[in-house]
Structure formats: C-alpha cells, structure tokens
Amino acid sequence: MNHICSVATVQFAPVFDEIAQNFQQIESLIRDLDDDIVILPELCTTGYSFLNSKEVEGLALTANEFADFLGDYSVKNNNVIIAGFAEKDEDRFYNSTIALMPDKSYIVYRKTHLFYKEKYCFSYGDTGFFVFNHPNRNCRIGMMICYDWRFPESARTLALKGADIITCSANLVTPYWETGMKSRALENNVYVAVSNRYGSESRLLPDGTMQTLTFTGKSAIYDNHGITLQQAAINGDSIIRAAIDTNISRNKSFDELDDIFNDRRPTFYMNE
Ligand code: ACM
C-alpha cells in the first residue's frame, strides 16, 4: 500500500447551539474533499461554550447518529473523516472525535484531558490513546483533542503505539500551542495535523457576567521535524493540505548512531 497519504484540515467557526447550521456548513466544506484524511475541529457540531452537562444533553449525538450524517461523504470520497462532537453514550457525555471509514465503520476517541468548564460538562474519556490503520494507505493514525497537547504523554503514547500522524481536533484558546505541537512532532518524529476553529463565543453566566472565548485559528500541518508544511490564517474558513510520507515517520534514526526510540531510557523515567 502507498506510503504517501494526503491530509487536509478544515477550519471553520461552528455556532454554539446551532446544530442544523453547523451540519450545513460541515457538508458544504467536506462534500468534495477527497484527501485521504480529512480533519475537522473539536465539538464542530455544537460549538464549544457549554456551561453544564444539562446543556450538553440537549445537543449531544450518539456516535451512530454522527456516523450516519458523515458516512455518505466518507463513502463518496473514499477517505477517513475525523471530526469532533459532543457524544452521548447512555447517560454519559464525552468530548469525542469520530474517525469514519469509507466502509462506514468508525472508531471513537474520547478526550482524555478535559479543559476548563469541560470539567463541569463531560465525563473524562475512557478510551485512552490508540492507533488505527488507514484502510487505503500505509498510514497509522492516532487522535488527540485540543488540551491533550499540553501533556507530552499523549503524543508520546500515540507515537510509541506506532502513529505516523497525530491528528488534533481543537478549539484552542491560548497562543502557546504552536510551540507545543511542533515539539510533539519533533520529539516523536511524527506528522501532526491540527484542525482548529476560529471566531468567538459569548455566554451570559448565572452571575450576570459575560464569558467570551476567542479561538485562535491557524490550523496547521507539521512535518516530523516540527516544520510547518501548511498553515491557515487566524480567521476565516480554510482548508489546508499536505502530503505525508510514512517511510519518514517510521524511521526514528537521524544518523547512523542515534535513534530517538531505541535511545530512550525508560528505566530512568517516572512510572507513576
Ligand atoms: C481546549 O481543550 N478546547 C482548549
């Protein structure tokens, strides 16, 4: 199978509490994208600024429902679509991404590290970090979501499990992530693709004050050295794309003596 894999990230500005409108926007953006991997932002069906789990309950979808919606595009374009959504599973809610395959099967990652008021709204993810094979390309994919980037263990786990590319569906609100994502790529010799949203959301809080979150756009695809291959602007709908070569991500040595995985000394690392 081909070691070259085309990747696209889709940046847009979901509107909080407007599922129908967000679905329409997602459809219009992904309808004709035939890149091998298409990545959408975190919580792209609902917007971000939930205040409590009651609000999530009204907008969450089961993975099946979300797969039904996205499934036809994966089939039509013969690709893997990764997208963030508020997931309902019985009486629990998760901040999740779905990875949908062209045969309509799917796999779900549930966010491990919950950020800010997500802690009031979602259950902590119980899937852990895992890697799966692209069905048509010789490419292994690992997913993380937004704040997971702050924990190098997330990317390290995915890389040790064999990821060639780490996808990060995001609603990023601080400016520091670019440094972090580049480092995650470099220290693991993997590609990293960040699909971020832009725009802002304001919510009136029970105490009468206004909460405004501004999202930082600049979706990016980084190579195995952390070099930026493509990057979107801070604002605006944008699709960026790059080709990745998994022969490169699988070769962890950078000269005849040094190999960043073989040279690890786990005996001396913390085992919490
Ligand atoms: C974040 O995890 N949405 C910052």
mmCIF file of C-alpha atoms and ligand atoms in Angstrom:
data_model
loop_
_atom_site.group_PDB
_atom_site.id
_atom_site.type_symbol
_atom_site.label_atom_id
_atom_site.label_comp_id
_atom_site.label_asym_id
_atom_site.label_seq_id
_atom_site.Cartn_x
_atom_site.Cartn_y
_atom_site.Cartn_z
ATOM 1 C CA MET A 1 0.000 0.000 0.000
ATOM 2 C CA ASN A 2 1.033 3.541 -0.702
ATOM 3 C CA HIS A 3 3.194 5.273 1.933
ATOM 4 C CA ILE A 4 2.124 8.710 0.713
ATOM 5 C CA CYS A 5 -1.053 9.970 2.304
ATOM 6 C CA SER A 6 -2.808 13.280 1.655
ATOM 7 C CA VAL A 7 -4.119 15.141 4.686
ATOM 8 C CA ALA A 8 -6.498 18.106 4.870
ATOM 9 C CA THR A 9 -7.621 20.144 7.852
ATOM 10 C CA VAL A 10 -10.895 22.043 7.710
ATOM 11 C CA GLN A 11 -11.081 25.274 9.692
ATOM 12 C CA PHE A 12 -14.405 26.995 10.292
ATOM 13 C CA ALA A 13 -16.408 28.689 13.048
ATOM 14 C CA PRO A 14 -19.203 26.479 14.423
ATOM 15 C CA VAL A 15 -22.054 28.411 16.004
ATOM 16 C CA PHE A 16 -22.969 27.427 19.558
ATOM 17 C CA ASP A 17 -26.338 25.643 19.858
ATOM 18 C CA GLU A 18 -26.968 25.680 16.064
ATOM 19 C CA ILE A 19 -26.564 22.048 15.055
ATOM 20 C CA ALA A 20 -28.505 22.291 11.776
ATOM 21 C CA GLN A 21 -26.484 25.293 10.642
ATOM 22 C CA ASN A 22 -23.209 23.652 11.662
ATOM 23 C CA PHE A 23 -24.120 20.456 9.799
ATOM 24 C CA GLN A 24 -24.865 22.505 6.686
ATOM 25 C CA GLN A 25 -21.523 24.235 6.964
ATOM 26 C CA ILE A 26 -19.671 20.959 7.517
ATOM 27 C CA GLU A 27 -21.398 19.427 4.491
ATOM 28 C CA SER A 28 -20.522 22.314 2.229
ATOM 29 C CA LEU A 29 -16.877 22.208 3.360
ATOM 30 C CA ILE A 30 -16.249 18.452 3.114
ATOM 31 C CA ARG A 31 -18.577 17.445 0.270
ATOM 32 C CA ASP A 32 -15.846 17.354 -2.388
ATOM 33 C CA LEU A 33 -12.741 16.755 -0.273
ATOM 34 C CA ASP A 34 -11.097 13.559 -1.450
ATOM 35 C CA ASP A 35 -7.892 13.875 0.598
ATOM 36 C CA ASP A 36 -7.073 10.551 2.284
ATOM 37 C CA ILE A 37 -7.580 12.039 5.768
ATOM 38 C CA VAL A 38 -9.911 14.977 6.410
ATOM 39 C CA ILE A 39 -9.848 16.514 9.899
ATOM 40 C CA LEU A 40 -12.440 18.828 11.428
ATOM 41 C CA PRO A 41 -12.262 20.783 14.728
ATOM 42 C CA GLU A 42 -13.294 19.760 18.241
ATOM 43 C CA LEU A 43 -17.045 19.959 19.018
ATOM 44 C CA CYS A 44 -17.720 21.068 15.450
ATOM 45 C CA THR A 45 -21.397 20.083 15.527
ATOM 46 C CA THR A 46 -22.339 22.136 18.577
ATOM 47 C CA GLY A 47 -19.849 24.918 19.278
ATOM 48 C CA TYR A 48 -17.767 24.945 22.433
ATOM 49 C CA SER A 49 -19.072 27.009 25.331
ATOM 50 C CA PHE A 50 -21.188 24.565 27.301
ATOM 51 C CA LEU A 51 -21.655 25.572 30.921
ATOM 52 C CA ASN A 52 -23.028 22.325 32.348
ATOM 53 C CA SER A 53 -23.959 18.770 31.394
ATOM 54 C CA LYS A 54 -27.670 19.656 31.063
ATOM 55 C CA GLU A 55 -26.760 21.863 28.091
ATOM 56 C CA VAL A 56 -24.710 19.045 26.563
ATOM 57 C CA GLU A 57 -27.631 16.650 26.949
ATOM 58 C CA GLY A 58 -29.746 18.725 24.572
ATOM 59 C CA LEU A 59 -27.140 18.771 21.796
ATOM 60 C CA ALA A 60 -25.151 15.541 22.104
ATOM 61 C CA LEU A 61 -25.360 12.788 19.472
ATOM 62 C CA THR A 62 -24.602 9.121 19.662
ATOM 63 C CA ALA A 63 -21.616 8.062 17.580
ATOM 64 C CA ASN A 64 -24.064 6.176 15.337
ATOM 65 C CA GLU A 65 -26.091 9.311 14.679
ATOM 66 C CA PHE A 66 -22.990 11.302 13.827
ATOM 67 C CA ALA A 67 -21.638 8.489 11.634
ATOM 68 C CA ASP A 68 -24.946 8.408 9.733
ATOM 69 C CA PHE A 69 -24.593 12.076 8.973
ATOM 70 C CA LEU A 70 -20.954 11.967 7.899
ATOM 71 C CA GLY A 71 -20.980 8.478 6.429
ATOM 72 C CA ASP A 72 -22.021 9.332 2.919
ATOM 73 C CA TYR A 73 -19.107 11.707 2.465
ATOM 74 C CA SER A 74 -16.583 9.136 3.596
ATOM 75 C CA VAL A 75 -18.054 6.650 1.104
ATOM 76 C CA LYS A 76 -18.263 9.182 -1.737
ATOM 77 C CA ASN A 77 -14.702 10.440 -1.267
ATOM 78 C CA ASN A 78 -13.203 7.105 -0.183
ATOM 79 C CA ASN A 79 -11.400 8.664 2.777
ATOM 80 C CA VAL A 80 -11.197 8.835 6.558
ATOM 81 C CA ILE A 81 -13.046 11.755 8.146
ATOM 82 C CA ILE A 82 -12.120 12.755 11.685
ATOM 83 C CA ALA A 83 -14.432 15.204 13.437
ATOM 84 C CA GLY A 84 -15.133 16.403 16.965
ATOM 85 C CA PHE A 85 -18.588 16.119 18.506
ATOM 86 C CA ALA A 86 -20.429 16.059 21.811
ATOM 87 C CA GLU A 87 -21.026 12.347 22.255
ATOM 88 C CA LYS A 88 -23.896 10.774 24.135
ATOM 89 C CA ASP A 89 -23.452 7.222 25.362
ATOM 90 C CA GLU A 90 -26.383 6.168 27.558
ATOM 91 C CA ASP A 91 -26.342 8.620 30.478
ATOM 92 C CA ARG A 92 -22.794 9.899 29.863
ATOM 93 C CA PHE A 93 -21.417 12.647 27.651
ATOM 94 C CA TYR A 94 -17.957 12.835 26.180
ATOM 95 C CA ASN A 95 -15.948 15.366 24.214
ATOM 96 C CA SER A 96 -15.071 12.977 21.378
ATOM 97 C CA THR A 97 -13.766 12.598 17.863
ATOM 98 C CA ILE A 98 -15.096 10.077 15.418
ATOM 99 C CA ALA A 99 -12.905 8.574 12.707
ATOM 100 C CA LEU A 100 -15.186 7.409 9.968
ATOM 101 C CA MET A 101 -14.001 4.914 7.344
ATOM 102 C CA PRO A 102 -15.222 4.576 3.749
ATOM 103 C CA ASP A 103 -16.982 1.297 4.624
ATOM 104 C CA LYS A 104 -18.978 3.246 7.247
ATOM 105 C CA SER A 105 -17.263 1.590 10.179
ATOM 106 C CA TYR A 106 -15.958 4.028 12.753
ATOM 107 C CA ILE A 107 -13.859 4.366 15.846
ATOM 108 C CA VAL A 108 -14.285 6.947 18.621
ATOM 109 C CA TYR A 109 -11.672 8.680 20.782
ATOM 110 C CA ARG A 110 -12.904 10.352 23.990
ATOM 111 C CA LYS A 111 -10.871 13.328 25.214
ATOM 112 C CA THR A 112 -8.509 12.339 27.999
ATOM 113 C CA HIS A 113 -7.647 15.761 29.449
ATOM 114 C CA LEU A 114 -10.710 17.953 29.984
ATOM 115 C CA PHE A 115 -10.126 21.730 29.802
ATOM 116 C CA TYR A 116 -11.718 24.499 31.880
ATOM 117 C CA LYS A 117 -15.542 24.197 32.117
ATOM 118 C CA GLU A 118 -15.499 20.950 30.135
ATOM 119 C CA LYS A 119 -14.893 19.536 33.610
ATOM 120 C CA TYR A 120 -18.490 20.521 34.524
ATOM 121 C CA CYS A 121 -19.944 19.173 31.292
ATOM 122 C CA PHE A 122 -18.311 15.939 30.160
ATOM 123 C CA SER A 123 -17.110 12.674 31.598
ATOM 124 C CA TYR A 124 -13.380 12.038 31.377
ATOM 125 C CA GLY A 125 -12.546 9.980 28.311
ATOM 126 C CA ASP A 126 -12.267 6.239 28.880
ATOM 127 C CA THR A 127 -10.865 5.114 25.518
ATOM 128 C CA GLY A 128 -7.247 6.050 26.155
ATOM 129 C CA PHE A 129 -4.922 6.761 23.246
ATOM 130 C CA PHE A 130 -4.902 4.271 20.387
ATOM 131 C CA VAL A 131 -3.736 3.986 16.790
ATOM 132 C CA PHE A 132 -5.602 2.641 13.786
ATOM 133 C CA ASN A 133 -4.709 1.851 10.173
ATOM 134 C CA HIS A 134 -5.931 3.911 7.260
ATOM 135 C CA PRO A 135 -7.884 1.424 5.114
ATOM 136 C CA ASN A 136 -6.378 2.570 1.781
ATOM 137 C CA ARG A 137 -2.942 3.908 2.685
ATOM 138 C CA ASN A 138 0.014 2.511 4.593
ATOM 139 C CA CYS A 139 -0.577 5.040 7.344
ATOM 140 C CA ARG A 140 -1.280 4.702 11.059
ATOM 141 C CA ILE A 141 -3.379 7.415 12.642
ATOM 142 C CA GLY A 142 -3.608 8.498 16.289
ATOM 143 C CA MET A 143 -6.134 11.035 17.519
ATOM 144 C CA MET A 144 -5.973 13.553 20.326
ATOM 145 C CA ILE A 145 -8.194 16.520 21.150
ATOM 146 C CA CYS A 146 -7.075 20.074 21.892
ATOM 147 C CA TYR A 147 -5.850 20.354 25.539
ATOM 148 C CA ASP A 148 -4.345 16.843 25.222
ATOM 149 C CA TRP A 149 -1.415 18.659 23.547
ATOM 150 C CA ARG A 150 -0.322 20.135 26.902
ATOM 151 C CA PHE A 151 0.541 16.644 28.091
ATOM 152 C CA PRO A 152 3.504 15.264 26.130
ATOM 153 C CA GLU A 153 2.441 11.812 27.302
ATOM 154 C CA SER A 154 -0.496 11.981 24.853
ATOM 155 C CA ALA A 155 1.623 12.297 21.739
ATOM 156 C CA ARG A 156 4.348 10.035 23.144
ATOM 157 C CA THR A 157 1.842 7.259 23.787
ATOM 158 C CA LEU A 158 0.437 7.575 20.268
ATOM 159 C CA ALA A 159 3.922 7.587 18.747
ATOM 160 C CA LEU A 160 5.060 4.574 20.776
ATOM 161 C CA LYS A 161 1.918 2.780 19.607
ATOM 162 C CA GLY A 162 3.040 3.417 16.037
ATOM 163 C CA ALA A 163 1.281 6.564 14.866
ATOM 164 C CA ASP A 164 2.621 8.127 11.672
ATOM 165 C CA ILE A 165 0.363 11.118 12.073
ATOM 166 C CA ILE A 166 -1.285 12.593 15.138
ATOM 167 C CA THR A 167 -4.487 14.474 14.441
ATOM 168 C CA CYS A 168 -5.586 17.156 16.873
ATOM 169 C CA SER A 169 -9.142 18.388 16.535
ATOM 170 C CA ALA A 170 -9.125 21.611 18.519
ATOM 171 C CA ASN A 171 -10.857 24.703 19.860
ATOM 172 C CA LEU A 172 -7.636 26.321 21.053
ATOM 173 C CA VAL A 173 -7.776 29.499 23.115
ATOM 174 C CA THR A 174 -4.174 30.180 24.184
ATOM 175 C CA PRO A 175 -1.325 31.191 21.863
ATOM 176 C CA TYR A 176 1.220 28.647 23.104
ATOM 177 C CA TRP A 177 0.064 25.573 21.295
ATOM 178 C CA GLU A 178 2.112 26.136 18.159
ATOM 179 C CA THR A 179 5.345 25.630 20.118
ATOM 180 C CA GLY A 180 3.865 22.571 21.791
ATOM 181 C CA MET A 181 2.576 20.921 18.624
ATOM 182 C CA LYS A 182 5.868 21.453 16.795
ATOM 183 C CA SER A 183 7.720 19.883 19.724
ATOM 184 C CA ARG A 184 5.345 16.911 19.824
ATOM 185 C CA ALA A 185 6.129 16.319 16.106
ATOM 186 C CA LEU A 186 9.890 16.685 16.536
ATOM 187 C CA GLU A 187 10.357 14.637 19.702
ATOM 188 C CA ASN A 188 8.334 11.740 18.251
ATOM 189 C CA ASN A 189 9.322 12.030 14.572
ATOM 190 C CA VAL A 190 5.667 12.067 13.529
ATOM 191 C CA TYR A 191 3.454 14.352 11.479
ATOM 192 C CA VAL A 192 0.956 16.457 13.432
ATOM 193 C CA ALA A 193 -2.196 17.950 11.889
ATOM 194 C CA VAL A 194 -4.147 20.492 13.942
ATOM 195 C CA SER A 195 -7.671 21.358 12.859
ATOM 196 C CA ASN A 196 -8.582 24.407 14.924
ATOM 197 C CA ARG A 197 -11.628 26.677 14.816
ATOM 198 C CA TYR A 198 -11.714 30.448 14.714
ATOM 199 C CA GLY A 199 -14.156 33.125 15.897
ATOM 200 C CA SER A 200 -15.501 33.749 19.390
ATOM 201 C CA GLU A 201 -18.409 32.653 21.569
ATOM 202 C CA SER A 202 -20.027 34.721 24.326
ATOM 203 C CA ARG A 203 -22.229 33.295 27.057
ATOM 204 C CA LEU A 204 -24.084 35.165 29.778
ATOM 205 C CA LEU A 205 -23.186 33.477 33.070
ATOM 206 C CA PRO A 206 -25.586 32.952 36.016
ATOM 207 C CA ASP A 207 -23.797 35.736 37.956
ATOM 208 C CA GLY A 208 -24.626 38.225 35.186
ATOM 209 C CA THR A 209 -21.112 38.485 33.764
ATOM 210 C CA MET A 210 -20.258 37.620 30.182
ATOM 211 C CA GLN A 211 -17.822 34.852 29.276
ATOM 212 C CA THR A 212 -16.160 35.334 25.905
ATOM 213 C CA LEU A 213 -13.788 32.769 24.440
ATOM 214 C CA THR A 214 -11.804 33.607 21.325
ATOM 215 C CA PHE A 215 -10.430 30.740 19.286
ATOM 216 C CA THR A 216 -7.066 31.054 17.631
ATOM 217 C CA GLY A 217 -7.440 29.568 14.117
ATOM 218 C CA LYS A 218 -4.080 28.979 12.394
ATOM 219 C CA SER A 219 -4.795 25.298 11.752
ATOM 220 C CA ALA A 220 -1.542 23.684 10.742
ATOM 221 C CA ILE A 221 0.168 20.580 9.424
ATOM 222 C CA TYR A 222 3.692 19.959 10.751
ATOM 223 C CA ASP A 223 6.293 17.543 9.429
ATOM 224 C CA ASN A 224 8.364 15.129 11.524
ATOM 225 C CA HIS A 225 10.827 17.915 12.401
ATOM 226 C CA GLY A 226 8.082 20.244 13.566
ATOM 227 C CA ILE A 227 8.443 22.354 10.428
ATOM 228 C CA THR A 228 5.203 23.935 9.248
ATOM 229 C CA LEU A 229 4.085 22.412 5.945
ATOM 230 C CA GLN A 230 0.883 24.453 5.672
ATOM 231 C CA GLN A 231 -0.924 26.893 7.951
ATOM 232 C CA ALA A 232 -4.266 28.698 7.831
ATOM 233 C CA ALA A 233 -4.879 32.320 8.843
ATOM 234 C CA ILE A 234 -6.131 33.302 12.317
ATOM 235 C CA ASN A 235 -9.636 33.901 10.950
ATOM 236 C CA GLY A 236 -11.654 32.566 8.071
ATOM 237 C CA ASP A 237 -12.881 29.263 6.678
ATOM 238 C CA SER A 238 -9.857 27.475 5.328
ATOM 239 C CA ILE A 239 -8.801 24.091 4.027
ATOM 240 C CA ILE A 240 -5.087 23.382 4.113
ATOM 241 C CA ARG A 241 -3.487 20.215 2.837
ATOM 242 C CA ALA A 242 -0.179 18.404 2.697
ATOM 243 C CA ALA A 243 1.156 15.008 1.631
ATOM 244 C CA ILE A 244 2.887 12.943 4.298
ATOM 245 C CA ASP A 245 5.345 10.074 3.740
ATOM 246 C CA THR A 246 5.092 7.315 6.322
ATOM 247 C CA ASN A 247 8.523 5.921 5.380
ATOM 248 C CA ILE A 248 9.805 9.097 7.037
ATOM 249 C CA SER A 249 7.695 8.891 10.211
ATOM 250 C CA ARG A 250 8.713 5.240 10.732
ATOM 251 C CA ASN A 251 12.427 5.907 10.590
ATOM 252 C CA LYS A 252 13.258 7.130 14.086
ATOM 253 C CA SER A 253 17.014 7.374 13.492
ATOM 254 C CA PHE A 254 18.566 10.611 12.291
ATOM 255 C CA ASP A 255 22.139 9.421 11.832
ATOM 256 C CA GLU A 256 23.978 6.105 11.959
ATOM 257 C CA LEU A 257 24.202 6.125 15.783
ATOM 258 C CA ASP A 258 21.072 7.860 17.027
ATOM 259 C CA ASP A 259 17.505 6.601 17.114
ATOM 260 C CA ILE A 260 15.025 8.543 19.229
ATOM 261 C CA PHE A 261 13.040 5.469 20.224
ATOM 262 C CA ASN A 262 15.893 2.989 20.687
ATOM 263 C CA ASP A 263 17.861 5.596 22.653
ATOM 264 C CA ARG A 264 15.120 6.065 25.244
ATOM 265 C CA ARG A 265 15.994 5.024 28.829
ATOM 266 C CA PRO A 266 12.618 4.121 30.346
ATOM 267 C CA THR A 267 14.274 2.717 33.466
ATOM 268 C CA PHE A 268 15.055 6.278 34.461
ATOM 269 C CA TYR A 269 11.655 7.758 33.634
ATOM 270 C CA MET A 270 8.851 8.253 36.134
ATOM 271 C CA ASN A 271 6.446 5.350 36.341
ATOM 272 C CA GLU A 272 3.526 6.911 38.187
HETATM 273 C C1 ACM B 1 -9.422 23.056 24.668
HETATM 274 O O1 ACM B 1 -9.079 21.961 25.108
HETATM 275 N N1 ACM B 1 -10.532 23.194 23.970
HETATM 276 C C2 ACM B 1 -8.590 24.240 24.895
#
